[in-house]
Each structure stands twice: as C-alpha cells, then as structure tokens.
PDB file of C-alpha atoms in Angstrom:
ATOM      1  CA  UNK Z   1      63.299  25.912   8.753  1.00 44.00           C
ATOM      2  CA  UNK Z   2      63.633  29.533   9.898  1.00 46.00           C
ATOM      3  CA  UNK Z   3      67.028  31.181  10.384  1.00 46.00           C
ATOM      4  CA  UNK Z   4      66.404  31.396  14.140  1.00 44.00           C
ATOM      5  CA  UNK Z   5      65.694  27.662  14.318  1.00 40.00           C
ATOM      6  CA  UNK Z   6      68.810  26.864  12.248  1.00 39.00           C
ATOM      7  CA  UNK Z   7      70.929  28.964  14.607  1.00 35.00           C
ATOM      8  CA  UNK Z   8      69.433  27.154  17.615  1.00 35.00           C
ATOM      9  CA  UNK Z   9      70.201  23.731  16.107  1.00 35.00           C
ATOM     10  CA  UNK Z  10      73.750  24.808  15.328  1.00 39.00           C
ATOM     11  CA  UNK Z  11      74.297  26.044  18.889  1.00 37.00           C
ATOM     12  CA  UNK Z  12      72.997  22.779  20.369  1.00 41.00           C
ATOM     13  CA  UNK Z  13      75.397  20.791  18.157  1.00 42.00           C
ATOM     14  CA  UNK Z  14      78.339  22.971  19.146  1.00 52.00           C
ATOM     15  CA  UNK Z  15      77.509  22.672  22.842  1.00 73.00           C
ATOM     16  CA  UNK Z  16      77.203  18.868  22.833  1.00 86.00           C
ATOM     17  CA  UNK Z  17      79.681  17.297  25.233  1.00 91.00           C
ATOM     18  CA  UNK Z  18      80.982  13.774  24.673  1.00 94.00           C
ATOM     19  CA  UNK Z  19      80.919  11.668  27.850  1.00 94.00           C
ATOM     20  CA  UNK Z  20      84.160   9.662  27.755  1.00 92.00           C
ATOM     21  CA  UNK Z  21      82.813   7.304  30.432  1.00 93.00           C
ATOM     22  CA  UNK Z  22      80.075   6.078  28.099  1.00 95.00           C
ATOM     23  CA  UNK Z  23      80.324   4.232  24.738  1.00 96.00           C
ATOM     24  CA  UNK Z  24      81.521   6.801  22.210  1.00 96.00           C
ATOM     25  CA  UNK Z  25      80.486   5.685  18.740  1.00 96.00           C
ATOM     26  CA  UNK Z  26      76.886   6.888  18.833  1.00 96.00           C
ATOM     27  CA  UNK Z  27      77.791  10.087  20.679  1.00 96.00           C
ATOM     28  CA  UNK Z  28      80.312  11.660  18.294  1.00 97.00           C
ATOM     29  CA  UNK Z  29      77.772  12.217  15.520  1.00 95.00           C
ATOM     30  CA  UNK Z  30      76.022  14.809  17.678  1.00 95.00           C
ATOM     31  CA  UNK Z  31      79.097  17.050  17.600  1.00 95.00           C
ATOM     32  CA  UNK Z  32      78.196  18.248  14.105  1.00 95.00           C
ATOM     33  CA  UNK Z  33      80.736  20.724  12.735  1.00 93.00           C
ATOM     34  CA  UNK Z  34      82.583  20.675  16.080  1.00 95.00           C
ATOM     35  CA  UNK Z  35      83.592  17.041  15.435  1.00 96.00           C
ATOM     36  CA  UNK Z  36      86.578  18.020  13.266  1.00 94.00           C
ATOM     37  CA  UNK Z  37      88.175  20.054  16.055  1.00 94.00           C
ATOM     38  CA  UNK Z  38      87.258  17.551  18.782  1.00 96.00           C
ATOM     39  CA  UNK Z  39      88.672  14.494  17.037  1.00 96.00           C
ATOM     40  CA  UNK Z  40      92.014  16.213  16.431  1.00 94.00           C
ATOM     41  CA  UNK Z  41      92.572  16.943  20.110  1.00 94.00           C
ATOM     42  CA  UNK Z  42      94.299  13.687  21.095  1.00 94.00           C
ATOM     43  CA  UNK Z  43      93.980  11.962  24.453  1.00 93.00           C
ATOM     44  CA  UNK Z  44      97.294  10.215  25.114  1.00 90.00           C
ATOM     45  CA  UNK Z  45      96.470   7.084  27.078  1.00 86.00           C
ATOM     46  CA  UNK Z  46      97.191   3.399  26.486  1.00 82.00           C
ATOM     47  CA  UNK Z  47      93.722   2.597  27.792  1.00 85.00           C
ATOM     48  CA  UNK Z  48      91.232   3.008  24.988  1.00 89.00           C
ATOM     49  CA  UNK Z  49      87.596   4.085  25.364  1.00 93.00           C
ATOM     50  CA  UNK Z  50      84.570   1.853  25.053  1.00 95.00           C
ATOM     51  CA  UNK Z  51      82.875   2.058  21.662  1.00 96.00           C
ATOM     52  CA  UNK Z  52      79.660   0.047  22.040  1.00 97.00           C
ATOM     53  CA  UNK Z  53      77.269  -1.114  24.760  1.00 96.00           C
ATOM     54  CA  UNK Z  54      77.276  -4.593  23.201  1.00 96.00           C
ATOM     55  CA  UNK Z  55      80.210  -6.742  24.330  1.00 96.00           C
ATOM     56  CA  UNK Z  56      80.153  -8.580  20.994  1.00 95.00           C
ATOM     57  CA  UNK Z  57      80.340  -5.386  18.934  1.00 95.00           C
ATOM     58  CA  UNK Z  58      83.029  -4.072  21.264  1.00 95.00           C
ATOM     59  CA  UNK Z  59      85.139  -7.196  20.740  1.00 94.00           C
ATOM     60  CA  UNK Z  60      85.090  -6.653  16.963  1.00 92.00           C
ATOM     61  CA  UNK Z  61      86.803  -3.278  17.415  1.00 94.00           C
ATOM     62  CA  UNK Z  62      89.794  -4.641  19.349  1.00 95.00           C
ATOM     63  CA  UNK Z  63      92.666  -6.441  17.625  1.00 96.00           C
ATOM     64  CA  UNK Z  64      96.088  -7.439  18.958  1.00 96.00           C
ATOM     65  CA  UNK Z  65      98.855  -6.450  16.513  1.00 97.00           C
ATOM     66  CA  UNK Z  66     100.250  -9.964  16.088  1.00 97.00           C
ATOM     67  CA  UNK Z  67      96.919 -11.212  14.730  1.00 97.00           C
ATOM     68  CA  UNK Z  68      97.678  -9.397  11.465  1.00 98.00           C
ATOM     69  CA  UNK Z  69     100.793 -11.361  10.409  1.00 98.00           C
ATOM     70  CA  UNK Z  70      99.434 -14.561  11.969  1.00 98.00           C
ATOM     71  CA  UNK Z  71      96.269 -14.451   9.863  1.00 98.00           C
ATOM     72  CA  UNK Z  72      97.454 -12.887   6.632  1.00 98.00           C
ATOM     73  CA  UNK Z  73     100.972 -14.271   6.029  1.00 98.00           C
ATOM     74  CA  UNK Z  74      99.622 -17.792   5.297  1.00 98.00           C
ATOM     75  CA  UNK Z  75      97.092 -16.237   2.891  1.00 98.00           C
ATOM     76  CA  UNK Z  76      99.904 -14.328   1.162  1.00 98.00           C
ATOM     77  CA  UNK Z  77     101.941 -17.533   0.781  1.00 98.00           C
ATOM     78  CA  UNK Z  78      98.935 -19.300  -0.744  1.00 98.00           C
ATOM     79  CA  UNK Z  79      98.448 -16.653  -3.436  1.00 98.00           C
ATOM     80  CA  UNK Z  80     102.151 -16.283  -4.196  1.00 98.00           C
ATOM     81  CA  UNK Z  81     102.580 -20.041  -4.597  1.00 97.00           C
ATOM     82  CA  UNK Z  82      99.520 -20.095  -6.815  1.00 97.00           C
ATOM     83  CA  UNK Z  83     101.370 -17.974  -9.382  1.00 97.00           C
ATOM     84  CA  UNK Z  84     104.360 -20.323  -9.089  1.00 96.00           C
ATOM     85  CA  UNK Z  85     102.129 -23.320  -9.789  1.00 96.00           C
ATOM     86  CA  UNK Z  86     100.730 -21.461 -12.814  1.00 96.00           C
ATOM     87  CA  UNK Z  87     104.182 -21.444 -14.427  1.00 94.00           C
ATOM     88  CA  UNK Z  88     106.094 -18.394 -13.173  1.00 95.00           C
ATOM     89  CA  UNK Z  89     109.657 -18.747 -11.918  1.00 96.00           C
ATOM     90  CA  UNK Z  90     110.579 -17.693  -8.398  1.00 96.00           C
ATOM     91  CA  UNK Z  91     112.470 -14.569  -9.590  1.00 96.00           C
ATOM     92  CA  UNK Z  92     109.454 -13.549 -11.673  1.00 97.00           C
ATOM     93  CA  UNK Z  93     107.093 -14.032  -8.764  1.00 97.00           C
ATOM     94  CA  UNK Z  94     109.421 -12.134  -6.427  1.00 97.00           C
ATOM     95  CA  UNK Z  95     109.376  -9.178  -8.841  1.00 98.00           C
ATOM     96  CA  UNK Z  96     105.578  -9.301  -9.072  1.00 97.00           C
ATOM     97  CA  UNK Z  97     105.279  -9.372  -5.273  1.00 98.00           C
ATOM     98  CA  UNK Z  98     107.552  -6.319  -4.989  1.00 98.00           C
ATOM     99  CA  UNK Z  99     105.277  -4.622  -7.521  1.00 97.00           C
ATOM    100  CA  UNK Z 100     102.291  -5.456  -5.333  1.00 97.00           C
ATOM    101  CA  UNK Z 101     103.989  -3.960  -2.276  1.00 98.00           C
ATOM    102  CA  UNK Z 102     104.737  -0.802  -4.273  1.00 97.00           C
ATOM    103  CA  UNK Z 103     101.089  -0.541  -5.368  1.00 95.00           C
ATOM    104  CA  UNK Z 104     100.077  -0.833  -1.717  1.00 97.00           C
ATOM    105  CA  UNK Z 105     102.261   2.150  -0.729  1.00 97.00           C
ATOM    106  CA  UNK Z 106     100.292   4.353  -3.134  1.00 97.00           C
ATOM    107  CA  UNK Z 107      96.996   2.898  -1.910  1.00 95.00           C
ATOM    108  CA  UNK Z 108      98.090   3.470   1.691  1.00 96.00           C
ATOM    109  CA  UNK Z 109      98.793   7.139   0.966  1.00 97.00           C
ATOM    110  CA  UNK Z 110      95.609   7.649  -1.064  1.00 97.00           C
ATOM    111  CA  UNK Z 111      93.296   6.079   1.509  1.00 96.00           C
ATOM    112  CA  UNK Z 112      94.901   7.946   4.384  1.00 97.00           C
ATOM    113  CA  UNK Z 113      94.786  11.318   2.669  1.00 96.00           C
ATOM    114  CA  UNK Z 114      91.441  11.260   0.890  1.00 97.00           C
ATOM    115  CA  UNK Z 115      89.279   8.824   2.896  1.00 95.00           C
ATOM    116  CA  UNK Z 116      90.672   8.704   6.433  1.00 96.00           C
ATOM    117  CA  UNK Z 117      90.960  12.501   6.550  1.00 96.00           C
ATOM    118  CA  UNK Z 118      87.708  13.377   4.833  1.00 96.00           C
ATOM    119  CA  UNK Z 119      85.895  16.225   6.587  1.00 95.00           C
ATOM    120  CA  UNK Z 120      82.446  15.382   7.937  1.00 96.00           C
ATOM    121  CA  UNK Z 121      79.754  17.173   9.921  1.00 94.00           C
ATOM    122  CA  UNK Z 122      76.601  15.064   9.607  1.00 97.00           C
ATOM    123  CA  UNK Z 123      75.632  12.595  12.332  1.00 97.00           C
ATOM    124  CA  UNK Z 124      76.368   9.458  10.309  1.00 97.00           C
ATOM    125  CA  UNK Z 125      79.356  11.021   8.565  1.00 97.00           C
ATOM    126  CA  UNK Z 126      80.992  11.765  11.911  1.00 97.00           C
ATOM    127  CA  UNK Z 127      80.056   8.347  13.268  1.00 97.00           C
ATOM    128  CA  UNK Z 128      81.521   6.440  10.308  1.00 97.00           C
ATOM    129  CA  UNK Z 129      84.647   8.592  10.236  1.00 97.00           C
ATOM    130  CA  UNK Z 130      85.220   8.014  13.945  1.00 97.00           C
ATOM    131  CA  UNK Z 131      84.997   4.252  13.450  1.00 96.00           C
ATOM    132  CA  UNK Z 132      87.253   4.338  10.389  1.00 95.00           C
ATOM    133  CA  UNK Z 133      90.045   6.641  11.541  1.00 96.00           C
ATOM    134  CA  UNK Z 134      88.870   9.369  13.884  1.00 96.00           C
ATOM    135  CA  UNK Z 135      89.167   7.090  16.913  1.00 96.00           C
ATOM    136  CA  UNK Z 136      92.858   6.640  16.146  1.00 96.00           C
ATOM    137  CA  UNK Z 137      93.501  10.383  16.104  1.00 96.00           C
ATOM    138  CA  UNK Z 138      91.490  10.898  19.286  1.00 96.00           C
ATOM    139  CA  UNK Z 139      93.187   8.000  21.121  1.00 96.00           C
ATOM    140  CA  UNK Z 140      96.488   7.499  19.234  1.00 95.00           C
ATOM    141  CA  UNK Z 141      98.042   5.186  21.837  1.00 95.00           C
ATOM    142  CA  UNK Z 142      95.127   2.739  22.053  1.00 95.00           C
ATOM    143  CA  UNK Z 143      97.093  -0.423  21.304  1.00 92.00           C
ATOM    144  CA  UNK Z 144      94.052  -2.559  20.510  1.00 95.00           C
ATOM    145  CA  UNK Z 145      92.731  -0.211  17.832  1.00 94.00           C
ATOM    146  CA  UNK Z 146      95.913   0.471  15.892  1.00 94.00           C
ATOM    147  CA  UNK Z 147      95.641  -2.347  13.375  1.00 96.00           C
ATOM    148  CA  UNK Z 148      92.680  -2.998  11.098  1.00 95.00           C
ATOM    149  CA  UNK Z 149      90.239  -5.697  12.292  1.00 94.00           C
ATOM    150  CA  UNK Z 150      90.703  -8.879  10.198  1.00 95.00           C
ATOM    151  CA  UNK Z 151      86.970  -9.248   9.509  1.00 93.00           C
ATOM    152  CA  UNK Z 152      86.848  -5.793   7.927  1.00 93.00           C
ATOM    153  CA  UNK Z 153      90.048  -6.508   5.985  1.00 95.00           C
ATOM    154  CA  UNK Z 154      88.570  -9.719   4.570  1.00 96.00           C
ATOM    155  CA  UNK Z 155      85.582  -7.778   3.232  1.00 95.00           C
ATOM    156  CA  UNK Z 156      87.786  -5.109   1.630  1.00 94.00           C
ATOM    157  CA  UNK Z 157      90.023  -7.718  -0.010  1.00 96.00           C
ATOM    158  CA  UNK Z 158      87.188  -8.644  -2.380  1.00 96.00           C
ATOM    159  CA  UNK Z 159      87.180  -5.311  -4.279  1.00 95.00           C
ATOM    160  CA  UNK Z 160      91.000  -5.223  -4.051  1.00 95.00           C
ATOM    161  CA  UNK Z 161      91.190  -8.638  -5.779  1.00 96.00           C
ATOM    162  CA  UNK Z 162      88.810  -7.445  -8.504  1.00 96.00           C
ATOM    163  CA  UNK Z 163      90.845  -4.271  -8.974  1.00 94.00           C
ATOM    164  CA  UNK Z 164      94.082  -6.245  -9.372  1.00 95.00           C
ATOM    165  CA  UNK Z 165      92.433  -8.512 -11.955  1.00 95.00           C
ATOM    166  CA  UNK Z 166      91.661  -5.481 -14.125  1.00 94.00           C
ATOM    167  CA  UNK Z 167      95.302  -4.768 -14.970  1.00 91.00           C
ATOM    168  CA  UNK Z 168      97.044  -8.141 -14.603  1.00 95.00           C
ATOM    169  CA  UNK Z 169      96.964 -11.551 -16.260  1.00 96.00           C
ATOM    170  CA  UNK Z 170      95.316 -14.600 -14.683  1.00 96.00           C
ATOM    171  CA  UNK Z 171      98.706 -16.047 -13.715  1.00 97.00           C
ATOM    172  CA  UNK Z 172     100.171 -12.832 -12.286  1.00 97.00           C
ATOM    173  CA  UNK Z 173      97.030 -11.727 -10.389  1.00 97.00           C
ATOM    174  CA  UNK Z 174      97.576 -14.040  -7.371  1.00 98.00           C
ATOM    175  CA  UNK Z 175     101.187 -12.917  -6.774  1.00 98.00           C
ATOM    176  CA  UNK Z 176     100.343  -9.247  -7.343  1.00 98.00           C
ATOM    177  CA  UNK Z 177      97.419  -9.562  -4.937  1.00 98.00           C
ATOM    178  CA  UNK Z 178      99.672 -11.339  -2.431  1.00 98.00           C
ATOM    179  CA  UNK Z 179     102.226  -8.546  -2.765  1.00 98.00           C
ATOM    180  CA  UNK Z 180      99.586  -5.925  -2.085  1.00 98.00           C
ATOM    181  CA  UNK Z 181      98.425  -7.872   0.957  1.00 98.00           C
ATOM    182  CA  UNK Z 182     102.044  -8.160   2.128  1.00 98.00           C
ATOM    183  CA  UNK Z 183     102.347  -4.394   1.788  1.00 98.00           C
ATOM    184  CA  UNK Z 184      99.288  -4.039   4.015  1.00 98.00           C
ATOM    185  CA  UNK Z 185     100.761  -6.368   6.665  1.00 98.00           C
ATOM    186  CA  UNK Z 186     104.023  -4.401   6.638  1.00 98.00           C
ATOM    187  CA  UNK Z 187     102.024  -1.184   6.947  1.00 98.00           C
ATOM    188  CA  UNK Z 188      99.910  -2.328   9.900  1.00 97.00           C
ATOM    189  CA  UNK Z 189     102.874  -3.790  11.811  1.00 97.00           C
ATOM    190  CA  UNK Z 190     104.970  -0.691  11.090  1.00 97.00           C
ATOM    191  CA  UNK Z 191     102.126   1.537  12.246  1.00 97.00           C
ATOM    192  CA  UNK Z 192     101.871  -0.314  15.544  1.00 97.00           C
ATOM    193  CA  UNK Z 193     105.634  -0.135  16.045  1.00 97.00           C
ATOM    194  CA  UNK Z 194     105.724   3.599  15.352  1.00 96.00           C
ATOM    195  CA  UNK Z 195     103.263   4.144  18.198  1.00 96.00           C
ATOM    196  CA  UNK Z 196     104.535   1.628  20.739  1.00 95.00           C
ATOM    197  CA  UNK Z 197     108.078   0.692  19.738  1.00 94.00           C
ATOM    198  CA  UNK Z 198     111.284   2.367  20.891  1.00 94.00           C
ATOM    199  CA  UNK Z 199     113.508   2.401  17.789  1.00 92.00           C
ATOM    200  CA  UNK Z 200     117.268   2.581  18.288  1.00 91.00           C
ATOM    201  CA  UNK Z 201     118.363   3.153  14.678  1.00 92.00           C
ATOM    202  CA  UNK Z 202     118.043   6.386  12.701  1.00 93.00           C
ATOM    203  CA  UNK Z 203     115.660   5.150   9.983  1.00 92.00           C
ATOM    204  CA  UNK Z 204     112.864   3.896  12.292  1.00 93.00           C
ATOM    205  CA  UNK Z 205     113.534   6.808  14.681  1.00 95.00           C
ATOM    206  CA  UNK Z 206     112.983   9.326  11.898  1.00 94.00           C
ATOM    207  CA  UNK Z 207     109.890   7.459  10.669  1.00 95.00           C
ATOM    208  CA  UNK Z 208     108.444   7.504  14.195  1.00 95.00           C
ATOM    209  CA  UNK Z 209     109.086  11.265  14.480  1.00 94.00           C
ATOM    210  CA  UNK Z 210     107.499  11.743  11.065  1.00 95.00           C
ATOM    211  CA  UNK Z 211     104.326   9.919  12.049  1.00 96.00           C
ATOM    212  CA  UNK Z 212     104.074  11.467  15.533  1.00 95.00           C
ATOM    213  CA  UNK Z 213     104.365  14.828  13.793  1.00 95.00           C
ATOM    214  CA  UNK Z 214     101.249  13.900  11.788  1.00 96.00           C
ATOM    215  CA  UNK Z 215      99.358  13.140  14.990  1.00 95.00           C
ATOM    216  CA  UNK Z 216     100.440  15.980  17.233  1.00 94.00           C
ATOM    217  CA  UNK Z 217     101.605  18.903  15.098  1.00 92.00           C
ATOM    218  CA  UNK Z 218     100.505  18.973  11.430  1.00 92.00           C
ATOM    219  CA  UNK Z 219      97.578  16.602  11.000  1.00 92.00           C
ATOM    220  CA  UNK Z 220      96.766  17.609   7.425  1.00 93.00           C
ATOM    221  CA  UNK Z 221     100.230  16.638   6.112  1.00 95.00           C
ATOM    222  CA  UNK Z 222     102.472  13.590   6.292  1.00 96.00           C
ATOM    223  CA  UNK Z 223     100.044  10.878   5.185  1.00 97.00           C
ATOM    224  CA  UNK Z 224     102.669   8.206   4.491  1.00 96.00           C
ATOM    225  CA  UNK Z 225     103.122   5.577   7.206  1.00 95.00           C
ATOM    226  CA  UNK Z 226     105.756   3.199   5.887  1.00 94.00           C
ATOM    227  CA  UNK Z 227     107.613   6.016   4.086  1.00 92.00           C
ATOM    228  CA  UNK Z 228     107.362   9.663   3.072  1.00 94.00           C
ATOM    229  CA  UNK Z 229     107.703   8.802  -0.650  1.00 96.00           C
ATOM    230  CA  UNK Z 230     104.219   9.812  -1.808  1.00 97.00           C
ATOM    231  CA  UNK Z 231     104.149  12.870   0.447  1.00 97.00           C
ATOM    232  CA  UNK Z 232     107.222  14.042  -1.464  1.00 96.00           C
ATOM    233  CA  UNK Z 233     105.667  13.224  -4.832  1.00 97.00           C
ATOM    234  CA  UNK Z 234     102.330  14.947  -4.121  1.00 97.00           C
ATOM    235  CA  UNK Z 235     103.605  17.873  -2.050  1.00 96.00           C
ATOM    236  CA  UNK Z 236     102.154  16.932   1.336  1.00 96.00           C
ATOM    237  CA  UNK Z 237     105.377  16.887   3.305  1.00 94.00           C
ATOM    238  CA  UNK Z 238     104.858  18.696   6.621  1.00 91.00           C
ATOM    239  CA  UNK Z 239     106.925  21.873   7.043  1.00 86.00           C
ATOM    240  CA  UNK Z 240     109.890  21.717   9.373  1.00 72.00           C
ATOM    241  CA  UNK Z 241     109.571  23.428  12.749  1.00 62.00           C
ATOM    242  CA  UNK Z 242     112.078  26.053  11.616  1.00 44.00           C
ATOM    243  CA  UNK Z 243     110.111  26.787   8.433  1.00 43.00           C
ATOM    244  CA  UNK Z 244     106.862  27.051  10.402  1.00 49.00           C
ATOM    245  CA  UNK Z 245     108.407  29.669  12.729  1.00 46.00           C
ATOM    246  CA  UNK Z 246     109.467  31.791   9.745  1.00 41.00           C
TER     247      UNK Z 246
END
C-alpha cells in the first residue's frame, strides 16, 4: 500500500462518526486510533445505548444488579460447604474463604489495569474492548451494564476453577474458589453502588469519589474498585487535585 493510500485510510478512520441512535457495537471498530479518545469522553445518562440489532443479543448485554447475588451466593454456599463436608472445620473454611476474597482483590486490580484498559486500534480490537469495558467508560451511568452478565461469568469461572486447583489441595479448592467468587460478588455490587448509591458514611463516600475520579478525571490511574490497596502497592494511585495543579 502506498503512503498516500495509507494516509487516506487513516483520515477516513479519524473522520468516522458514531451514530448514537443506531446499535453501537459494530460501529466503534471503524474509529481506529480515534477510538481511545472517543471511548474516554463519557456520556452521563442513565439510559444506555443499544448494542445490537438482534433483541436476543441485546438482552444478553443487560443485567439487573440484584441478579448477581441472587445467582452466585447459592453457588458460593455450595462450594464452601463442600470443603466442610471434606473435613475442614468452620474456622478453617472461613479463613480459606477470606483468602479467596483477598486473591480476588488482586485479580480485580490486574484485570482492570491490564485487560480492561488495554489500548486498541484495530476494528475487532476496538469492538471487543467496547463490549468488555469501553461501553462502561462511554456510558458510566448505564445501570443495566454495570455488572457482568452471568452467562459470561459462568464461562470465565471454568479457567478460574482450574487456576485455583493449581495451588490448593482438593479439599481446600472448593472453599478458596467460593471465596474468590464471593469477592467477585462483593466487587460487582460495590461497583453498582458506587455509581448509583448515595453513601452517607465517610468510607463509602471516599470510595465513590475515588472511583468517579477514575471515570472523569484520571482514567489511567485508580484501578481498584473495592479498595485502593493494590493501587498503593503498584504505584497507580491518582494524583490529588492539588498535586496536579503544581
């Protein structure tokens, strides 16, 4: 391809305009390198966009927040009790579950930083990123796309189970897995609350400010959702407003 042709293609990609009145998923890929800037210009509206022409596909992208604890808490109880039936005492199982929650916090940070915020510019790269996380940054108040769809979660739990088995015993694996899944449920419910709740106490207030800061001020910092622990450990704490002015 000649340099003139490459320049022409680049200009067409940069000039592509997304029509918000039409299904978005198969449009965003055409933005090319301009996708990164576009997706980080949030539209603050509780009414989310349409993703697909197909009503069935569209329904798979929308999830009410309470579906997460309703579906997954019984599954967590099943796995935790499985470790009890395999001979562990309740205090032992409780400690293992806490360990699973702690493992989730690191996984939460890692996925958010390195996968959800990966930079893309190809058609399918942009499209997949938009489905995975870009849609949330573009429409941060879309209440039906704040939590992860259960069908997708069920698929991802298979490699998570296999990962847990690698560094735990047969009797501790179920409780550790259940703890990790509990961490996920806490994360998803917390995430929804940070966007739509009105906290009265200092701790949730500060956490809400911390996360809104990630959306609207410094989007390449502050990857923790349930806490800022791993941002502190790995040096991705967002600068304060005062520090940024200096």
